[in-house]
C-alpha positions as YAML, in Angstrom:
chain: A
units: angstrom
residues:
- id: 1
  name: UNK
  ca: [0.00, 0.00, 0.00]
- id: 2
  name: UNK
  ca: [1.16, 3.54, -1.07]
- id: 3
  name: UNK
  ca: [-0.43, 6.53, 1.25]
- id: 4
  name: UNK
  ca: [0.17, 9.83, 0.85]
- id: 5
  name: UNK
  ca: [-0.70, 12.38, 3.80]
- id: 6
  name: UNK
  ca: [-2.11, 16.02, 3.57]
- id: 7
  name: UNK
  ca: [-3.59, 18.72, 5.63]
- id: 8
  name: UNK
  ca: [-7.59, 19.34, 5.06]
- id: 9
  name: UNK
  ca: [-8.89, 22.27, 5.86]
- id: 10
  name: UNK
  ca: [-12.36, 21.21, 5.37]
- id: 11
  name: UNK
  ca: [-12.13, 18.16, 7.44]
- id: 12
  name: UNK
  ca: [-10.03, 20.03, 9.94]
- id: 13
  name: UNK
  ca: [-6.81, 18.34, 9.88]
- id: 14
  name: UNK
  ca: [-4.49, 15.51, 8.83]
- id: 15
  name: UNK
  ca: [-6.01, 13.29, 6.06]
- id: 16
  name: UNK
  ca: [-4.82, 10.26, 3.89]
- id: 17
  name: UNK
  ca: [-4.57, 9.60, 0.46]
- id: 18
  name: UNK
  ca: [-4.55, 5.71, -0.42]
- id: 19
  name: UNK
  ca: [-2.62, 5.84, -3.89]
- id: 20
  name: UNK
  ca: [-2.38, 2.07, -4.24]
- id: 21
  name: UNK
  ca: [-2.81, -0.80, -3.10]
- id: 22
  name: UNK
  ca: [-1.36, -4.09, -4.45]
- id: 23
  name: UNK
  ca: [-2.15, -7.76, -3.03]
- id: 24
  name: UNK
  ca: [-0.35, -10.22, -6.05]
- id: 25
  name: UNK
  ca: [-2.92, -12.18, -7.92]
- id: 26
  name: UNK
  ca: [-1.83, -15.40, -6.33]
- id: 27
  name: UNK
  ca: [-3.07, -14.41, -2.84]
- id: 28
  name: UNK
  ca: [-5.89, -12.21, -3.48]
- id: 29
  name: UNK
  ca: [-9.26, -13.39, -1.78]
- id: 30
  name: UNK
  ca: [-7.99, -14.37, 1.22]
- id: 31
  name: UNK
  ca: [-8.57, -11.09, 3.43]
- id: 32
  name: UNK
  ca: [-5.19, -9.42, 2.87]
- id: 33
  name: UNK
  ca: [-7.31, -6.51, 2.03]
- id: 34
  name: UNK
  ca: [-9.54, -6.50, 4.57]
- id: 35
  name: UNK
  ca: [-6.74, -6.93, 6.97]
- id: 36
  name: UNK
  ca: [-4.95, -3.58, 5.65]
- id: 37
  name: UNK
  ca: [-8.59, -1.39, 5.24]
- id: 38
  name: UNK
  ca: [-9.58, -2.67, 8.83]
- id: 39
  name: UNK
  ca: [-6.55, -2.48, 10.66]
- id: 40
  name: UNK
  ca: [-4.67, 1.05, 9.46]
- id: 41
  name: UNK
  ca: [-7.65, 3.28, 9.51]
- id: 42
  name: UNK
  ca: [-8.05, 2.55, 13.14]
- id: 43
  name: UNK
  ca: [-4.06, 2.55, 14.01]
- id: 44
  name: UNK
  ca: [-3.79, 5.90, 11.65]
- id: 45
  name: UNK
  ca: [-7.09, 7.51, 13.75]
- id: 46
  name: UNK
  ca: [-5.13, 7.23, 16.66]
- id: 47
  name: UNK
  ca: [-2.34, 9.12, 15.34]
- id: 48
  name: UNK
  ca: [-4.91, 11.83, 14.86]
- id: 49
  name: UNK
  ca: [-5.73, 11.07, 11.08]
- id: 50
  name: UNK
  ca: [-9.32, 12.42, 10.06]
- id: 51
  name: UNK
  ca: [-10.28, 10.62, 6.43]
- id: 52
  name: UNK
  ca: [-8.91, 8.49, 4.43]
- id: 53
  name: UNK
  ca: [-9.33, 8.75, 0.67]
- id: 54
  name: UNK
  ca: [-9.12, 6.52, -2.42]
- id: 55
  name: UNK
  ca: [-10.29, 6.54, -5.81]
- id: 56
  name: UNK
  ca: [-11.07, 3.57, -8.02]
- id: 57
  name: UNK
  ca: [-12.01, 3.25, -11.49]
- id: 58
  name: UNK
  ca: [-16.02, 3.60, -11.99]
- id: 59
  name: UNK
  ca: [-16.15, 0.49, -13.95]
- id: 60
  name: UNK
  ca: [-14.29, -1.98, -11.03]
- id: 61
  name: UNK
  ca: [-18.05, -2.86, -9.30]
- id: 62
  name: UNK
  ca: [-16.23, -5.74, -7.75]
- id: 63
  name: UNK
  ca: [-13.71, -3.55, -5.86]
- id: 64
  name: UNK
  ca: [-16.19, -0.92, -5.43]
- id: 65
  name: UNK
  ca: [-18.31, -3.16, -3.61]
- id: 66
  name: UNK
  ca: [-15.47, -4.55, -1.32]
- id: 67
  name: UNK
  ca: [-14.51, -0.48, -0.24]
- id: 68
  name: UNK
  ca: [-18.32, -0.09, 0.70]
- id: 69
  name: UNK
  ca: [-17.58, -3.06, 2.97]
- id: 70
  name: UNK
  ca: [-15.51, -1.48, 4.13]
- id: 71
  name: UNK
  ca: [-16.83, 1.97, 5.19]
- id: 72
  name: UNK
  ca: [-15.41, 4.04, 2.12]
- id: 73
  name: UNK
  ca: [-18.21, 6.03, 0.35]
- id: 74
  name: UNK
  ca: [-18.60, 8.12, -2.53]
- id: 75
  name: UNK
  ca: [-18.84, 11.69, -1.82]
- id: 76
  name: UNK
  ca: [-21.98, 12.98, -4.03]
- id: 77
  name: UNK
  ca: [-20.98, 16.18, -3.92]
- id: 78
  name: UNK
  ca: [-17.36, 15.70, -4.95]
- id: 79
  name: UNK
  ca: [-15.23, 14.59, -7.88]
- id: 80
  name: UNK
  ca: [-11.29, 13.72, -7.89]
- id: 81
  name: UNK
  ca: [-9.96, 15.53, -10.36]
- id: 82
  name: UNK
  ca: [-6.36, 15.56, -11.77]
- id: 83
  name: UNK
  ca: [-4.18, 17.59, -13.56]
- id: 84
  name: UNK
  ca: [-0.82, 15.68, -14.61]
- id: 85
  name: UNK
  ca: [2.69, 17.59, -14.44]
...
């Protein structure tokens, strides 16, 4: 997993960016994932972290589906954008 930190004005502090995650294809399915999404938000929280973020393409249901499970949601009102450098 790749995370990137920031500051957040409109969530009042320190925030997380999730840039990747990577579980080889060999071992996916057996809760590597949910390991790493259940276990570092709460160990990052008590470092004083307010959100984590991640994007993920709109067409991946499958992985969309397994970051509801596991408490990410889609921000109606907001849209990652991205200018590249």
């Amino acid at each position: 997993m790749a995370l990137t930190f920031g500051w957040s004005l409109a969530l009042g502090g320190l925030d997380g960016l999730i840039d990747a995650i990577y579980i080889r294809s060999g071992v996916r399915g057996r809760g590597i994932g949910t390991e790493i999404l259940s276990a570092l938000p709460r160990q990052f929280a008590g470092f004083g972290l307010r959100a984590l973020h991640l994007s993920v393409h709109s067409s991946n249901s499958r992985t969309k589906a397994f970051y509801a499970r596991m408490g990410f949601k889609a921000q109606d009102d907001y849209e990652l954008m991205t200018r590249k450098l």
